[in-house]
Amino acid sequence: MMEHIRRMDLHGRMNRTFSEILTALNDPAFNLHDHQIYIRYFARIGTRTDYVGIGWMRWWYQRNLIMYTNIANLAEGPEDRILAMHGCSHHHLILQFLRESGLVDTASPLEYLKQERPGRMNPAS
């Protein structure tokens, strides 16, 4: 398991451009894997009488539903564009809620990030 997580990790991030880092963080496979960790492991923490993990997961879904609601409520008309920035662990659920709501159209940033831009991040900065 840990080997798989390491492969999905962003090792070497100091030698990547900002665009490359954002591309890795928005990769659907990375986001699904990140979400599966919560479902596979966190939700199962506890015993038959003390479901600690489920209590935490309830809070996690609530937090993501709040973030979804705040994003969805920003749109005032069909031409509005919203750039939502959040931690990558939130991405899977927020995107799922936005798509399933039918209230907004979603667009992946990957098509924009694929346009390579010159320059690399300076690790000393």
PDB file of C-alpha atoms in Angstrom:
ATOM      1  CA  MET A   1       0.000   0.000   0.000  1.00  0.00           C
ATOM      2  CA  MET A   2       2.644   2.538   1.008  1.00  0.00           C
ATOM      3  CA  GLU A   3       4.559   1.920  -2.215  1.00  0.00           C
ATOM      4  CA  HIS A   4       1.452   2.835  -4.213  1.00  0.00           C
ATOM      5  CA  ILE A   5       1.036   6.029  -2.189  1.00  0.00           C
ATOM      6  CA  ARG A   6       4.661   6.963  -2.814  1.00  0.00           C
ATOM      7  CA  ARG A   7       4.178   6.533  -6.561  1.00  0.00           C
ATOM      8  CA  MET A   8       1.172   8.860  -6.421  1.00  0.00           C
ATOM      9  CA  ASP A   9       3.116  11.344  -4.299  1.00  0.00           C
ATOM     10  CA  LEU A  10       4.649  14.454  -5.757  1.00  0.00           C
ATOM     11  CA  HIS A  11       8.271  13.487  -5.062  1.00  0.00           C
ATOM     12  CA  GLY A  12      10.644  15.736  -6.920  1.00  0.00           C
ATOM     13  CA  ARG A  13       8.238  18.660  -6.720  1.00  0.00           C
ATOM     14  CA  MET A  14      11.076  21.131  -6.232  1.00  0.00           C
ATOM     15  CA  ASN A  15      12.289  20.354  -9.761  1.00  0.00           C
ATOM     16  CA  ARG A  16       8.892  20.878 -11.357  1.00  0.00           C
ATOM     17  CA  THR A  17       7.293  23.946 -12.805  1.00  0.00           C
ATOM     18  CA  PHE A  18       4.273  25.377 -11.041  1.00  0.00           C
ATOM     19  CA  SER A  19       2.192  24.176 -13.983  1.00  0.00           C
ATOM     20  CA  GLU A  20       3.541  20.624 -13.585  1.00  0.00           C
ATOM     21  CA  ILE A  21       2.699  20.608  -9.873  1.00  0.00           C
ATOM     22  CA  LEU A  22      -0.850  21.817 -10.534  1.00  0.00           C
ATOM     23  CA  THR A  23      -1.233  19.236 -13.297  1.00  0.00           C
ATOM     24  CA  ALA A  24      -0.190  16.434 -10.924  1.00  0.00           C
ATOM     25  CA  LEU A  25      -2.572  17.681  -8.215  1.00  0.00           C
ATOM     26  CA  ASN A  26      -5.479  17.796 -10.677  1.00  0.00           C
ATOM     27  CA  ASP A  27      -4.868  14.368 -12.195  1.00  0.00           C
ATOM     28  CA  PRO A  28      -8.120  12.362 -11.900  1.00  0.00           C
ATOM     29  CA  ALA A  29      -6.249   9.169 -10.926  1.00  0.00           C
ATOM     30  CA  PHE A  30      -4.408  11.028  -8.147  1.00  0.00           C
ATOM     31  CA  ASN A  31      -7.652  12.585  -6.880  1.00  0.00           C
ATOM     32  CA  LEU A  32      -9.494   9.247  -6.902  1.00  0.00           C
ATOM     33  CA  HIS A  33      -6.637   7.545  -5.071  1.00  0.00           C
ATOM     34  CA  ASP A  34      -6.561  10.344  -2.502  1.00  0.00           C
ATOM     35  CA  HIS A  35     -10.314   9.984  -1.939  1.00  0.00           C
ATOM     36  CA  GLN A  36     -10.103   6.192  -1.700  1.00  0.00           C
ATOM     37  CA  ILE A  37      -7.738   6.495   1.250  1.00  0.00           C
ATOM     38  CA  TYR A  38     -10.546   8.135   3.230  1.00  0.00           C
ATOM     39  CA  ILE A  39     -13.068   5.456   2.253  1.00  0.00           C
ATOM     40  CA  ARG A  40     -10.770   2.435   2.570  1.00  0.00           C
ATOM     41  CA  TYR A  41      -9.062   3.351   5.808  1.00  0.00           C
ATOM     42  CA  PHE A  42     -10.487   6.289   7.751  1.00  0.00           C
ATOM     43  CA  ALA A  43     -14.118   5.151   7.505  1.00  0.00           C
ATOM     44  CA  ARG A  44     -13.179   1.763   8.986  1.00  0.00           C
ATOM     45  CA  ILE A  45     -11.451   3.078  12.112  1.00  0.00           C
ATOM     46  CA  GLY A  46     -13.259   1.977  15.257  1.00  0.00           C
ATOM     47  CA  THR A  47     -15.202  -0.949  16.620  1.00  0.00           C
ATOM     48  CA  ARG A  48     -18.754  -2.204  16.344  1.00  0.00           C
ATOM     49  CA  THR A  49     -19.825   0.180  19.078  1.00  0.00           C
ATOM     50  CA  ASP A  50     -17.472   3.109  18.491  1.00  0.00           C
ATOM     51  CA  TYR A  51     -17.233   4.156  14.853  1.00  0.00           C
ATOM     52  CA  VAL A  52     -14.619   6.887  15.258  1.00  0.00           C
ATOM     53  CA  GLY A  53     -13.739   6.893  11.569  1.00  0.00           C
ATOM     54  CA  ILE A  54     -17.347   7.266  10.476  1.00  0.00           C
ATOM     55  CA  GLY A  55     -17.766  10.202  12.838  1.00  0.00           C
ATOM     56  CA  TRP A  56     -14.763  11.872  11.250  1.00  0.00           C
ATOM     57  CA  MET A  57     -16.009  11.023   7.749  1.00  0.00           C
ATOM     58  CA  ARG A  58     -19.382  12.594   8.552  1.00  0.00           C
ATOM     59  CA  TRP A  59     -17.541  15.804   9.411  1.00  0.00           C
ATOM     60  CA  TRP A  60     -15.410  15.477   6.235  1.00  0.00           C
ATOM     61  CA  TYR A  61     -18.467  15.148   3.970  1.00  0.00           C
ATOM     62  CA  GLN A  62     -20.158  18.020   5.783  1.00  0.00           C
ATOM     63  CA  ARG A  63     -17.085  20.200   5.268  1.00  0.00           C
ATOM     64  CA  ASN A  64     -17.023  19.373   1.554  1.00  0.00           C
ATOM     65  CA  LEU A  65     -20.771  19.997   1.224  1.00  0.00           C
ATOM     66  CA  ILE A  66     -20.273  23.416   2.817  1.00  0.00           C
ATOM     67  CA  MET A  67     -17.506  24.201   0.335  1.00  0.00           C
ATOM     68  CA  TYR A  68     -19.682  22.975  -2.565  1.00  0.00           C
ATOM     69  CA  THR A  69     -22.590  25.131  -1.374  1.00  0.00           C
ATOM     70  CA  ASN A  70     -20.394  28.219  -1.136  1.00  0.00           C
ATOM     71  CA  ILE A  71     -19.089  27.656  -4.672  1.00  0.00           C
ATOM     72  CA  ALA A  72     -22.533  26.913  -6.145  1.00  0.00           C
ATOM     73  CA  ASN A  73     -24.023  29.996  -4.480  1.00  0.00           C
ATOM     74  CA  LEU A  74     -21.455  32.264  -6.150  1.00  0.00           C
ATOM     75  CA  ALA A  75     -22.916  31.728  -9.620  1.00  0.00           C
ATOM     76  CA  GLU A  76     -25.457  34.417 -10.386  1.00  0.00           C
ATOM     77  CA  GLY A  77     -25.945  33.748 -14.089  1.00  0.00           C
ATOM     78  CA  PRO A  78     -25.108  31.270 -16.851  1.00  0.00           C
ATOM     79  CA  GLU A  79     -22.139  33.321 -18.073  1.00  0.00           C
ATOM     80  CA  ASP A  80     -20.411  33.498 -14.670  1.00  0.00           C
ATOM     81  CA  ARG A  81     -17.019  31.856 -14.338  1.00  0.00           C
ATOM     82  CA  ILE A  82     -15.739  30.709 -10.957  1.00  0.00           C
ATOM     83  CA  LEU A  83     -12.229  29.586 -10.140  1.00  0.00           C
ATOM     84  CA  ALA A  84     -12.366  27.430  -7.020  1.00  0.00           C
ATOM     85  CA  MET A  85      -9.093  26.691  -5.290  1.00  0.00           C
ATOM     86  CA  HIS A  86      -8.994  24.184  -2.452  1.00  0.00           C
ATOM     87  CA  GLY A  87      -6.799  21.447  -1.059  1.00  0.00           C
ATOM     88  CA  CYS A  88      -6.473  18.469  -3.392  1.00  0.00           C
ATOM     89  CA  SER A  89      -8.093  16.103  -0.875  1.00  0.00           C
ATOM     90  CA  HIS A  90     -11.313  18.090  -1.267  1.00  0.00           C
ATOM     91  CA  HIS A  91     -11.290  17.957  -5.059  1.00  0.00           C
ATOM     92  CA  HIS A  92     -12.974  14.590  -5.629  1.00  0.00           C
ATOM     93  CA  LEU A  93     -16.029  15.281  -3.480  1.00  0.00           C
ATOM     94  CA  ILE A  94     -16.507  18.932  -4.408  1.00  0.00           C
ATOM     95  CA  LEU A  95     -16.311  18.086  -8.114  1.00  0.00           C
ATOM     96  CA  GLN A  96     -18.747  15.197  -7.595  1.00  0.00           C
ATOM     97  CA  PHE A  97     -21.224  17.469  -5.789  1.00  0.00           C
ATOM     98  CA  LEU A  98     -20.941  20.194  -8.447  1.00  0.00           C
ATOM     99  CA  ARG A  99     -21.438  17.747 -11.329  1.00  0.00           C
ATOM    100  CA  GLU A 100     -24.303  15.869  -9.689  1.00  0.00           C
ATOM    101  CA  SER A 101     -26.132  19.068  -8.731  1.00  0.00           C
ATOM    102  CA  GLY A 102     -26.760  19.942 -12.375  1.00  0.00           C
ATOM    103  CA  LEU A 103     -26.469  23.612 -11.381  1.00  0.00           C
ATOM    104  CA  VAL A 104     -23.142  24.333 -13.026  1.00  0.00           C
ATOM    105  CA  ASP A 105     -20.866  23.062 -15.748  1.00  0.00           C
ATOM    106  CA  THR A 106     -17.405  22.124 -14.582  1.00  0.00           C
ATOM    107  CA  ALA A 107     -14.159  22.413 -16.505  1.00  0.00           C
ATOM    108  CA  SER A 108     -10.864  20.768 -15.710  1.00  0.00           C
ATOM    109  CA  PRO A 109      -7.819  23.025 -15.480  1.00  0.00           C
ATOM    110  CA  LEU A 110      -5.730  20.319 -17.162  1.00  0.00           C
ATOM    111  CA  GLU A 111      -6.281  21.604 -20.713  1.00  0.00           C
ATOM    112  CA  TYR A 112      -4.898  24.992 -19.667  1.00  0.00           C
ATOM    113  CA  LEU A 113      -2.069  23.531 -17.633  1.00  0.00           C
ATOM    114  CA  LYS A 114      -0.831  21.405 -20.547  1.00  0.00           C
ATOM    115  CA  GLN A 115       0.303  24.571 -22.284  1.00  0.00           C
ATOM    116  CA  GLU A 116       3.932  24.483 -21.151  1.00  0.00           C
ATOM    117  CA  ARG A 117       5.286  27.737 -19.906  1.00  0.00           C
ATOM    118  CA  PRO A 118       8.989  28.501 -19.579  1.00  0.00           C
ATOM    119  CA  GLY A 119      10.704  28.633 -16.206  1.00  0.00           C
ATOM    120  CA  ARG A 120      10.991  26.436 -13.186  1.00  0.00           C
ATOM    121  CA  MET A 121      10.198  27.097  -9.573  1.00  0.00           C
ATOM    122  CA  ASN A 122      13.185  28.215  -7.561  1.00  0.00           C
ATOM    123  CA  PRO A 123      13.439  26.015  -4.440  1.00  0.00           C
ATOM    124  CA  ALA A 124      15.193  28.862  -2.616  1.00  0.00           C
ATOM    125  CA  SER A 125      12.193  31.183  -3.078  1.00  0.00           C
TER     126      SER A 125
END
